[in-house]
XYZ file of C-alpha atoms in Angstrom:
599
model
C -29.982 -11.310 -22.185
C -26.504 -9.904 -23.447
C -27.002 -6.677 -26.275
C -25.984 -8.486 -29.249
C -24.254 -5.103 -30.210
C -22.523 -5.092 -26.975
C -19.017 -3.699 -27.254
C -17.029 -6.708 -26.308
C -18.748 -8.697 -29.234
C -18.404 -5.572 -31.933
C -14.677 -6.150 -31.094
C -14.344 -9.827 -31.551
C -16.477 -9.443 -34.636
C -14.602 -6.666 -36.144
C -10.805 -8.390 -34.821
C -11.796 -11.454 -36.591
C -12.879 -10.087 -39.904
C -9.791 -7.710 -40.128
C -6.878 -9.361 -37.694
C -3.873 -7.395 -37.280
C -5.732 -3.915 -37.481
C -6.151 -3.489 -34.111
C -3.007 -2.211 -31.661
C -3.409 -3.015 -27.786
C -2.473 -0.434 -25.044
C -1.534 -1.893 -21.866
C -1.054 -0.028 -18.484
C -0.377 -1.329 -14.836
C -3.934 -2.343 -14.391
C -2.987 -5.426 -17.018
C 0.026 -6.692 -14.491
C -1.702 -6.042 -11.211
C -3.540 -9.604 -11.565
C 0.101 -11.092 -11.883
C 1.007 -9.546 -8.290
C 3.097 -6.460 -10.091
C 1.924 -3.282 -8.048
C 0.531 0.371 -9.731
C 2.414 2.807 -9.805
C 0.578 4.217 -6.843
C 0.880 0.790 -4.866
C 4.654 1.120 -5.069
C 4.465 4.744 -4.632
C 2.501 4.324 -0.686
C 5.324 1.072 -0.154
C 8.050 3.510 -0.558
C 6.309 6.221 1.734
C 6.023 3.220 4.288
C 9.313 2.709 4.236
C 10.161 6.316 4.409
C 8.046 6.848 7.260
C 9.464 3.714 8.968
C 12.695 4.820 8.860
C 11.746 8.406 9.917
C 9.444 7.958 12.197
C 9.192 4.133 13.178
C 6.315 4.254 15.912
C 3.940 6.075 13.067
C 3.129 3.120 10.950
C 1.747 1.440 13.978
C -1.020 4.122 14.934
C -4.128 3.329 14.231
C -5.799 4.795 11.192
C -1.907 5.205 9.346
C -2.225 6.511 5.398
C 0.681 6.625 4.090
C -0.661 9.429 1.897
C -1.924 11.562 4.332
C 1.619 10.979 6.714
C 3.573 11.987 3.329
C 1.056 15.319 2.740
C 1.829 16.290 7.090
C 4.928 15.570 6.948
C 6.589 17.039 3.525
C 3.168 19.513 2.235
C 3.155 17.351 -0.771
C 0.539 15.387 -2.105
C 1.608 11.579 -2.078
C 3.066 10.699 -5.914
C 4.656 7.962 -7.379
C 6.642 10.318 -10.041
C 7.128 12.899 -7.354
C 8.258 10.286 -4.675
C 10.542 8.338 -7.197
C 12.324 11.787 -8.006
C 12.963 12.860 -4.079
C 14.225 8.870 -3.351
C 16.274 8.075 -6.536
C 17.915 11.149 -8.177
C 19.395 9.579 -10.808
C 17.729 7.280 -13.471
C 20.010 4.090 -11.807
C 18.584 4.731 -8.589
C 15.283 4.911 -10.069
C 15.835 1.706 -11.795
C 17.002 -0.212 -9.051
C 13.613 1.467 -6.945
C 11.856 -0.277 -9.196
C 13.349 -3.577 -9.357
C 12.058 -4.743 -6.242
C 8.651 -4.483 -7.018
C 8.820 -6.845 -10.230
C 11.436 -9.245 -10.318
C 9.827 -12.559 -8.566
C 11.290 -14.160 -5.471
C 11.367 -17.773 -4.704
C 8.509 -16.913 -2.312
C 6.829 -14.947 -5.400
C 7.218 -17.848 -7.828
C 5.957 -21.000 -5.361
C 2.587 -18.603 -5.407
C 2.292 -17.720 -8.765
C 3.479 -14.245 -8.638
C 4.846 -11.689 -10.573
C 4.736 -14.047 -13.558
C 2.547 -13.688 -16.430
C -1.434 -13.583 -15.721
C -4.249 -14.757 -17.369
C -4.285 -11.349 -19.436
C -1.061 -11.964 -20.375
C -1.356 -15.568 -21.643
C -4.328 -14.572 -23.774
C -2.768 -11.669 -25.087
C -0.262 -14.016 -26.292
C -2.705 -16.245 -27.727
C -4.162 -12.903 -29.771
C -0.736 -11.964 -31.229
C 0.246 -15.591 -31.792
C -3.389 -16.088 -34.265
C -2.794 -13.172 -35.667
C -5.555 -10.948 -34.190
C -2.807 -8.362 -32.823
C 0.492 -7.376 -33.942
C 1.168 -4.336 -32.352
C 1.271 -3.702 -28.137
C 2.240 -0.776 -26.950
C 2.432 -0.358 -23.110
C 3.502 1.798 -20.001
C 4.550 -1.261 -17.991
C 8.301 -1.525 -17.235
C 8.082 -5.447 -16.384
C 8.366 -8.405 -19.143
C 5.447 -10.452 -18.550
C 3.996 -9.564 -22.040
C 7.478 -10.699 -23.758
C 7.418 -13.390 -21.321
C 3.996 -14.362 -22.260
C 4.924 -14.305 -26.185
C 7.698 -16.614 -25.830
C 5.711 -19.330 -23.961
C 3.574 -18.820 -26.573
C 5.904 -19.663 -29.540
C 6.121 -15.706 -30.847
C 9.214 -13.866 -30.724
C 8.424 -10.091 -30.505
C 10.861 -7.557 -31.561
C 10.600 -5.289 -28.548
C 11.527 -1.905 -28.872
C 11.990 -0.678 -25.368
C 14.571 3.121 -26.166
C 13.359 6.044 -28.521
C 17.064 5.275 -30.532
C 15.821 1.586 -30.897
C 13.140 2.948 -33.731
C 15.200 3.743 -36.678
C 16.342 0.496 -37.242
C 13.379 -1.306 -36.391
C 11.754 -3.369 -38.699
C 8.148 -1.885 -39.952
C 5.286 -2.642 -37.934
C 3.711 -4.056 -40.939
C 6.484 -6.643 -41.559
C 6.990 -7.569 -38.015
C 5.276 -10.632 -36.783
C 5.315 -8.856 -33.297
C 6.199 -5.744 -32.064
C 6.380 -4.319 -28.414
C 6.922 -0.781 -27.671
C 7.839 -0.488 -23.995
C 6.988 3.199 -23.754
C 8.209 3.798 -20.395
C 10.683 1.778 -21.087
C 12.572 -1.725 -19.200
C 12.993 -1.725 -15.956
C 16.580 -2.595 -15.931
C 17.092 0.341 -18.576
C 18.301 3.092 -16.840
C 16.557 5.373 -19.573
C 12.913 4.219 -18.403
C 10.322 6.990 -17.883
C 9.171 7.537 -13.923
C 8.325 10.869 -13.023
C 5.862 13.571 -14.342
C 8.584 15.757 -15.786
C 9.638 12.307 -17.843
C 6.005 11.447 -19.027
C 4.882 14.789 -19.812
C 6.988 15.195 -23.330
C 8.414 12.373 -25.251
C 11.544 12.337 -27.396
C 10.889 13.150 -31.179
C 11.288 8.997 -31.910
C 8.182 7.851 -29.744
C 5.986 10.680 -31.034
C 6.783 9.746 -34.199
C 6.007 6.053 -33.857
C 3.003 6.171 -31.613
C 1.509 8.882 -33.890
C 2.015 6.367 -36.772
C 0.035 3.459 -34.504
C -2.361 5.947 -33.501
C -3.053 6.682 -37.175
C -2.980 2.948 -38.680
C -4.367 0.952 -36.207
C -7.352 0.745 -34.010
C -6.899 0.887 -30.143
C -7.650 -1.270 -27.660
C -6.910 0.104 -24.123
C -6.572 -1.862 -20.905
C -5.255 -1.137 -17.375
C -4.215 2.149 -18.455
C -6.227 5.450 -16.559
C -4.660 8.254 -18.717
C -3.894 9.808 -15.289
C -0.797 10.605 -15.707
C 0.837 10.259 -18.055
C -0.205 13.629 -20.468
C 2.368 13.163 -23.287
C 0.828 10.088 -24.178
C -2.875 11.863 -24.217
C -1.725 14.931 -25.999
C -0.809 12.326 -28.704
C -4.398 10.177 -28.300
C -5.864 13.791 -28.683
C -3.923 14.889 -31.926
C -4.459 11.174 -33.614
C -6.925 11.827 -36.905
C -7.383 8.359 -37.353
C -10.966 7.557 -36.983
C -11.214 4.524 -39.176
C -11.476 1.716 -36.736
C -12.914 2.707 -33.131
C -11.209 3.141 -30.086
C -12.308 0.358 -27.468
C -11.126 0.929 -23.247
C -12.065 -1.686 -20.429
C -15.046 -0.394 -17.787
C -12.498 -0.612 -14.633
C -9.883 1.343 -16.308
C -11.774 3.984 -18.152
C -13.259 5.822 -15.088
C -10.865 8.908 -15.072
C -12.274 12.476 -16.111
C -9.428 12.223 -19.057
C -10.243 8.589 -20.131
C -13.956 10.052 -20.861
C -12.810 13.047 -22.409
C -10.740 10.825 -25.066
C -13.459 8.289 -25.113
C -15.929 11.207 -26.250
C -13.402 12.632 -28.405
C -12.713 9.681 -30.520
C -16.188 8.111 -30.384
C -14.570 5.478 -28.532
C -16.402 2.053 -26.710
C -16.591 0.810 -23.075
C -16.440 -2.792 -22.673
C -17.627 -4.066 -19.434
C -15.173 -6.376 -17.795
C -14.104 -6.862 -13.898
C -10.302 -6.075 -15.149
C -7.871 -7.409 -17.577
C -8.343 -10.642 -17.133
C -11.420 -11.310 -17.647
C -11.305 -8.865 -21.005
C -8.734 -10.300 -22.511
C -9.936 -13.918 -22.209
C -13.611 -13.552 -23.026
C -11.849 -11.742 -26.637
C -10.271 -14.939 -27.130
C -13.292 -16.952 -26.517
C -15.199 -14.960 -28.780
C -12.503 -15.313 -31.588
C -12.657 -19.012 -30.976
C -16.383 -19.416 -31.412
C -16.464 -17.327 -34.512
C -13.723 -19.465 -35.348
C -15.954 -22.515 -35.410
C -18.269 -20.630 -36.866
C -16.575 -20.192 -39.833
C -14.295 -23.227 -40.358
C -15.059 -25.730 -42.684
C -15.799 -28.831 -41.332
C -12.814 -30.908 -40.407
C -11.091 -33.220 -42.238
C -8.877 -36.267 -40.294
C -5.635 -34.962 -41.713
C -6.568 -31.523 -40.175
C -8.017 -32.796 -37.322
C -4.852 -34.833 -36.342
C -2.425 -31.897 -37.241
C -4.739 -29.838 -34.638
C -4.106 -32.563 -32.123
C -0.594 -32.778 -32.814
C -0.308 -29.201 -31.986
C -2.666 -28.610 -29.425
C -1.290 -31.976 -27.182
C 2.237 -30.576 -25.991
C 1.004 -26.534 -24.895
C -0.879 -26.401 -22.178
C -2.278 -23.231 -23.401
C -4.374 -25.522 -25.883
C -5.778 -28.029 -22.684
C -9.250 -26.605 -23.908
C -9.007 -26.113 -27.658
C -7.697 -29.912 -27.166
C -10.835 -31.136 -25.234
C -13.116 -28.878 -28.048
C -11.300 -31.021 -30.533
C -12.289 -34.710 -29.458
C -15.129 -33.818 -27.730
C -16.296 -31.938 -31.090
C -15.257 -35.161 -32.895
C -17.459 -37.528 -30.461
C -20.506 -35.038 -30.786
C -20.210 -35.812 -34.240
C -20.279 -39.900 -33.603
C -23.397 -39.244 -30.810
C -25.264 -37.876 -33.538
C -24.948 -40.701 -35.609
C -25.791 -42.989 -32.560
C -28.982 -40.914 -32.134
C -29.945 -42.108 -35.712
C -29.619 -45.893 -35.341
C -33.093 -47.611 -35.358
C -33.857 -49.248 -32.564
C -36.740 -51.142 -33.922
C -36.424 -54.247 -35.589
C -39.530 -53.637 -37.786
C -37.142 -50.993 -39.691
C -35.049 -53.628 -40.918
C -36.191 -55.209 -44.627
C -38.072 -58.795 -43.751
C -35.960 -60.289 -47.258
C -32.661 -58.777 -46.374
C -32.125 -58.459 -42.673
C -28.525 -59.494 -42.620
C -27.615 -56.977 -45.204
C -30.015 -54.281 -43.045
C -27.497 -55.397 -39.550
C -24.367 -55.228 -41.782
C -24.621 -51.754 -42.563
C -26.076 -50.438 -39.465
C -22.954 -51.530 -38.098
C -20.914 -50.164 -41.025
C -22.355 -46.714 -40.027
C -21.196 -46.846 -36.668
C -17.430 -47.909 -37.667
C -17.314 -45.141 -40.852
C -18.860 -42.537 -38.513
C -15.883 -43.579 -36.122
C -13.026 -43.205 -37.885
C -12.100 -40.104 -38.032
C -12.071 -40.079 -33.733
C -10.521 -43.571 -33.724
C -7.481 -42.136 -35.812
C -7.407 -38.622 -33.460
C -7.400 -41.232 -30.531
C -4.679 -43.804 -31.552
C -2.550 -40.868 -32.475
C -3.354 -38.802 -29.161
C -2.293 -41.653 -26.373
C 0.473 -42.359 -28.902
C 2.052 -38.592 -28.207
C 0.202 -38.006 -24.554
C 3.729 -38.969 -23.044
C 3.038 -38.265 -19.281
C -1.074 -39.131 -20.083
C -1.727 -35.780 -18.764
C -4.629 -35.613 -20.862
C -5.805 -38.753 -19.216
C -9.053 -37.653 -17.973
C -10.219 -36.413 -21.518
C -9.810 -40.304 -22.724
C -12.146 -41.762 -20.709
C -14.656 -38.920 -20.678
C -14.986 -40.165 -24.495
C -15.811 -43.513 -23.793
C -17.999 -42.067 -20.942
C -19.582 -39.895 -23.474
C -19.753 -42.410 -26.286
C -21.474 -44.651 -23.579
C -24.078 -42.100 -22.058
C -25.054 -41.612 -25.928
C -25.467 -45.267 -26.419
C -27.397 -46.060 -23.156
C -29.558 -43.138 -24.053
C -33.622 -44.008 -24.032
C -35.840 -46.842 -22.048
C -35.256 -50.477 -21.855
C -38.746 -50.895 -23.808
C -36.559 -50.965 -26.682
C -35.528 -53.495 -28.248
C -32.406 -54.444 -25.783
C -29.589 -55.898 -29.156
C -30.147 -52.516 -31.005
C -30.005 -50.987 -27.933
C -26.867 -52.409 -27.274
C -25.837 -52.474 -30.785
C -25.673 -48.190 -30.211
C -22.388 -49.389 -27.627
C -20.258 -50.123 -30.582
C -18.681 -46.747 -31.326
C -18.105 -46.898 -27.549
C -16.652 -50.339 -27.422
C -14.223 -49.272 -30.849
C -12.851 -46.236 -29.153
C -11.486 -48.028 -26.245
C -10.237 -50.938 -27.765
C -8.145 -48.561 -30.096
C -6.981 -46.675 -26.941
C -6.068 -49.446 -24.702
C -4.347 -51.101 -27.820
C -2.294 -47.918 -28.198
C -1.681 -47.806 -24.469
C -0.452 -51.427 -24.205
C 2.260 -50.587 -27.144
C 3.161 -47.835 -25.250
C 3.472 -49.360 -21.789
C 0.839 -47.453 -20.237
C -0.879 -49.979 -18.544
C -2.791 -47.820 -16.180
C -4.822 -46.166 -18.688
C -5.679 -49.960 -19.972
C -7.588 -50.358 -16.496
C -8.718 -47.026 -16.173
C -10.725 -47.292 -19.502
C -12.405 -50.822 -18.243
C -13.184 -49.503 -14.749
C -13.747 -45.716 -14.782
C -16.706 -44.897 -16.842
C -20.093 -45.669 -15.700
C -23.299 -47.131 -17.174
C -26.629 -45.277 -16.226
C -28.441 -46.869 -13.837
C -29.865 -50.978 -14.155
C -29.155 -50.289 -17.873
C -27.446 -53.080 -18.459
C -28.896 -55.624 -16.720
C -26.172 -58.278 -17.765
C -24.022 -56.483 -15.000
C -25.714 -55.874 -12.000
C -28.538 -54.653 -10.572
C -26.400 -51.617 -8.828
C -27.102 -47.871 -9.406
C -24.142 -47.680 -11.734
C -22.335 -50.559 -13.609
C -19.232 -50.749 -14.605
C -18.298 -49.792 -18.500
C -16.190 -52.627 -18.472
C -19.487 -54.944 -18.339
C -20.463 -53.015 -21.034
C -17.802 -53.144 -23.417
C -18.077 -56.941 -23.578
C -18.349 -59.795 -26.045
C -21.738 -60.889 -24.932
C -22.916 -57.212 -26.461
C -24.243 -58.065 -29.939
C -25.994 -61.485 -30.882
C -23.490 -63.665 -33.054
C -26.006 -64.896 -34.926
C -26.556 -61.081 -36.387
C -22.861 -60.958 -36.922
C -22.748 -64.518 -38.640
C -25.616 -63.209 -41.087
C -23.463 -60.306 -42.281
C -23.108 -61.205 -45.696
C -19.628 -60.034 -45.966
C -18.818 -63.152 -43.769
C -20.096 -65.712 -46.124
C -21.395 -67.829 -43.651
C -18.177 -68.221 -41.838
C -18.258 -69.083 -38.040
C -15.151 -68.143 -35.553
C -14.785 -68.431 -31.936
C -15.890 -65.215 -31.261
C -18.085 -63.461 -33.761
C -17.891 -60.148 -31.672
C -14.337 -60.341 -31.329
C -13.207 -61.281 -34.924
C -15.689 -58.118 -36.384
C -13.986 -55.451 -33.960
C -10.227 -57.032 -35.116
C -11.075 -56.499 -38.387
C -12.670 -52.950 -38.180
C -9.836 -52.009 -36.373
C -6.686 -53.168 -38.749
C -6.880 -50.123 -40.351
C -7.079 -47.788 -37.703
C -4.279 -49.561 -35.839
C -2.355 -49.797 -39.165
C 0.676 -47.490 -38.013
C 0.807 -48.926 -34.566
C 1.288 -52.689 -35.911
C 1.602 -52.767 -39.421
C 2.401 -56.499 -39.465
C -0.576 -58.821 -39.105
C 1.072 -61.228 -36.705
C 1.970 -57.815 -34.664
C -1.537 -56.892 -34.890
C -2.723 -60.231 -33.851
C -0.319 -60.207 -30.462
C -1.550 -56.726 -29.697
C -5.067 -57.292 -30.076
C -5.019 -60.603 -27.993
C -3.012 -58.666 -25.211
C -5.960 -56.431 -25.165
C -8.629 -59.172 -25.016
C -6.458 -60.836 -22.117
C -6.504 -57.315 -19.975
C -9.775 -56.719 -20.837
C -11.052 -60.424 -19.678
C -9.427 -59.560 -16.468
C -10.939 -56.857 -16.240
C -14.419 -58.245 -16.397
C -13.647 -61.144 -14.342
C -13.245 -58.910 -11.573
C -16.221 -56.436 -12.462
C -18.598 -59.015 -13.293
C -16.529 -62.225 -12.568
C -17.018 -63.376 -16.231
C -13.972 -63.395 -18.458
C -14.293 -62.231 -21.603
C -14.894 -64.061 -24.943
C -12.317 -63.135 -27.978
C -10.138 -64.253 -30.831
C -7.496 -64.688 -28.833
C -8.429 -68.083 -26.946
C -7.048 -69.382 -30.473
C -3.709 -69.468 -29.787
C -1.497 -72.412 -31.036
C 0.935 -71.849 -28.192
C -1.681 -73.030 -25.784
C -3.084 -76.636 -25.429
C -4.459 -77.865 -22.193
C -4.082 -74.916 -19.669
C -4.484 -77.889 -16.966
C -0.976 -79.255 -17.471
C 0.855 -75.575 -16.651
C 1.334 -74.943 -20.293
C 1.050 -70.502 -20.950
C -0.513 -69.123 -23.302
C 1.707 -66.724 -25.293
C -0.674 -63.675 -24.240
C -0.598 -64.409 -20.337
C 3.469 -64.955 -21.073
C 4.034 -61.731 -22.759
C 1.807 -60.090 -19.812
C 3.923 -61.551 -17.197
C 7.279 -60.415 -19.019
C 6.004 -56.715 -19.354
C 5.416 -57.350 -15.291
C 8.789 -57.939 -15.268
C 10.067 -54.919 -17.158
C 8.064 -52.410 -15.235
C 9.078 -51.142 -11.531
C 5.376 -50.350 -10.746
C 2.944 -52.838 -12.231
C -0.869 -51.446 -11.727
C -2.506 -54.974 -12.346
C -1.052 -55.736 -9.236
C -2.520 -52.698 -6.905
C -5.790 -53.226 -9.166
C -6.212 -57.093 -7.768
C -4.931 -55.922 -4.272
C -1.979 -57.872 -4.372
C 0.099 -60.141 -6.909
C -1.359 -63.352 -5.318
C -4.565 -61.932 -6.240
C -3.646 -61.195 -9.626
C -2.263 -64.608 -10.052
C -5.482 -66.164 -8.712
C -7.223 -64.057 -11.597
C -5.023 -65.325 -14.650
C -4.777 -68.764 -12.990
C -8.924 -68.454 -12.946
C -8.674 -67.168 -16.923
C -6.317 -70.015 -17.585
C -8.528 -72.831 -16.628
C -11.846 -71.203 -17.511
C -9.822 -70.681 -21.328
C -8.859 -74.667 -20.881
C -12.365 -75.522 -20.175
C -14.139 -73.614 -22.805
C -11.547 -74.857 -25.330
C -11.957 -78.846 -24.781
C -15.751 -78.532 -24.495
C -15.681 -76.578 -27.997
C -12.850 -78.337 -29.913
């Protein structure tokens, strides 16, 4: 069990009840996960490639340290700063040393390199909520500024001591960066131990003023080296908010003596990385902790946001799924007993269990019209099914000694989400996603007997019009003892005009869109369960007698979008168009049947 007082949540705690008083510190160990070496990493390459041109045969020996070559060979220990002053005596030959070890090559970028990390991206995410406004680090590269501008935030970045008097305050700043070492493109950075042991009057000023205001929290940094930068740490009174340091870089005889001398906290963690992102995690949870309870508005604003960054993928998928835990829990409460219902008033008792479902709904069906409206490339396309999956698991849920129509009645949340998401999807010519909802998600096993008798049925024999008796939907009182052709069908049409409002605000719209939907998803069953499905849209004036070749307008409009797109997936989902033909051709007359036995 994890110490409830444990550092890392003492930090999260105290960052989310105060953001913004907390500064970060970031040294080489931060960048090493993005392929950037230490300091002592470049400082053995460059020995190597002394050596090799000294001595080529060396580096071959067995047992070759660059370290111990450089200490034979010169009677100097191996340093970065003291290397980087023997090969570049001049700070543009310093600079240009440098270079080479952080700006990406082709071969660097096709493996991820040398571009921001995973500490980087969530330190973004930190400054970006608000949790952290100041960074200063020792790191010449730019994958922190690179990080904040993927991120939306635009740091001011002050990177040369004459850069702070006409900074703007660190209070007013959304962002601020101190490079302390400087750029490495600016021939001014800081390299060698003469540079890092005193600063210039400007960054003592400044870093005594963040040392003083702000709370520290210290990551890939070892105090090894650089001693102006300690000196300061050492002189800082501040002892209002605590000093926190990662576990791997803390390890140094001087990172303990300032952790002793300012009281300051380890938190475990394998590296940056993995420090970094559990602190946003555990801002997020207390984040949903907190938060009031969502309302639509806020929830679709959210979505809005979260759908174009892939930064949000997860705060996304905590979004809907959030939103369908919500709907499961109101599945889990639907009787499932017929002796619950009131002997004198049973259509009344069906009406509103099934008014609970839809009101329960809403607020999802609206995130979900609204997300495969803006999911342009349907990257998120595996988080739409899993809610139907989910929506389906929760309404399958228990033993078929229930009573099997309110068992199946506990599918209609299920059945409204992906109607409303294929609809969307057939406005916006994303046809795929129509099939992938229908054939994709799985019933448990024998479940649904209707279907099969395999070890998983299809969700497309689930979501069907044979689901709910009609003669409970006929009793609904808010029908008046109206028939249609298809009770099922006419009920989810109507509980879906608002929902489906913005996508076809004109009735006859709506009434096209929702039969194209019933037409897809009657193909779909006939080839799941070879059984077409029942809807509202075998009414349709523009057919007659499908045996004399007459179209309906549906299967017309179906084989026009055909027409307009280069790769039709009906086609590849019937294994070939003369199978697909066969299918609507089978529709057609099984439509033209139906209709002159019931009219």
């Amino acid at each position: 069990m994890s110490d409830p007082l444990a550092p890392a949540i003492m930090l999260a705690t105290s960052m989310h009840a105060q953001p913004g008083v907390y500064a970060l510190l970031l040294g080489s160990g931060v960048s090493t996960g993005a392929g950037i070496p230490t300091g002592w990493q470049i400082a053995t390459d460059l020995a190597r490639q002394v050596a090799t041109q000294q001595e080529p045969d060396v580096i071959n020996s067995p047992g070759f340290r660059e370290e111990v070559w450089w200490r034979d060979r010169f009677g100097e220990e191996l340093s970065y700063s003291f290397l980087l002053e023997q090969l570049g005596q001049t700070q543009a030959m310093r600079q240009s040393l440098v270079a080479q070890f952080i700006e990406p090559t082709d071969d660097d970028r096709s493996q991820g390199l040398k571009l921001p990390s995973k500490a980087h991206v969530a330190i973004a995410e930190l400054v970006k909520r608000g949790a952290v406004t100041v960074i200063i680090t020792t790191n010449f590269d730019r994958l922190t500024e690179q990080a904040l501008q993927a991120a939306g935030v635009s740091p001011q970045v002050i990177s040369r001591p004459d850069a702070v008097a006409g900074m703007i305050p660190l209070s007013h700043a959304p962002a601020t960066v101190i490079k302390l070492h400087g750029d490495y493109e600016d021939q001014q950075s800081l390299n060698t131990a003469q540079e890092l042991n005193e600063y210039p009057s400007e960054w003592k000023d400044l870093i005594s003023r963040v040392l003083d205001e702000y709370g520290l929290v210290i990551s890939g940094w070892s105090a090894t080296w650089d001693t102006a930068l300690v000196r300061l740490l050492e002189a800082a009174p501040n002892r209002r908010y605590p000093l926190y340091w990662d576990s791997r870089s803390s390890e140094s005889d001087v990172a303990k003596r300032l952790l002793s001398a300012r009281c300051g906290q380890i938190i475990q963690s394998s590296g940056a990385d993995d420090m970094f992102t559990a602190l946003v995690s555990n801002l997020d949870a207390l984040d949903r902790l907190t938060s009031p309870p969502l309302t639509t508005s806020m929830a679709v604003a959210k979505l809005k946001r979260y759908l174009p960054d892939p930064i949000h993928r997860i705060d996304l998928d905590d979004l809907v799924m959030g939103m369908v835990n919500e709907v499961v829990d109101e599945i889990k409460d639907q009787p499932l007993s017929e002796s619950d219902a009131p002997q004198d008033a049973q259509g009344q008792w069906i009406e509103n269990l099934f008014a609970n479902h839809l009101r329960a709904s809403d607020p999802l069906l609206r995130v979900l019209a609204i997300g495969i409206w803006f999911d342009d490339d349907l990257v998120h396309r595996q988080l739409w099914i899993d809610v139907v999956q989910r929506l389906i698991d929760a309404g399958t849920a228990g033993d078929s000694s229930q009573m099997a129509s309110l068992r199946r009645a506990r599918l209609y949340p299920a059945w409204l989400a992906s109607a409303v998401m294929s609809c969307v999807a057939i406005r916006r010519s994303r046809e795929q996603l129509v099939i992938d909802l229908g054939e994709s998600p799985q019933a448990r096993s024998r479940w649904w007997t209707f279907a099969s008798h395999e070890t998983d049925a299809k969700a497309g024999a689930l979501l069907s019009t044979t689901m709910i008796p009609e003669e409970w939907i006929t009793a609904m009182p808010r029908w008046n003892g109206s028939r249609w052709i298809a009770a099922q069908s006419h009920m989810l049409r109507q509980d879906l005009r608002a929902v489906l409002h913005d996508v076809a605000p004109d009735d006859a719209d709506y009434k096209r869109l929702f039969d194209a939907y019933e037409f897809r998803a009657s193909l779909i069953q006939l080839k799941l369960i070879h059984h077409p499905l029942w809807g509202d849209y075998l009414d349709d004036p523009s057919y007659f007698d499908g045996s004399r070749g007459q179209q309906p307008s549906y299967e017309q409009r179906f084989k026009q979008a055909a027409q307009r797109t280069e790769d039709w997936p009906w086609v590849d989902y019937f294994g070939g168009q003369e199978h697909l033909d066969e299918a609507v051709a089978e529709i057609r007359t099984y439509i033209a049947g139906y209709r002159n036995q019931r009219f």
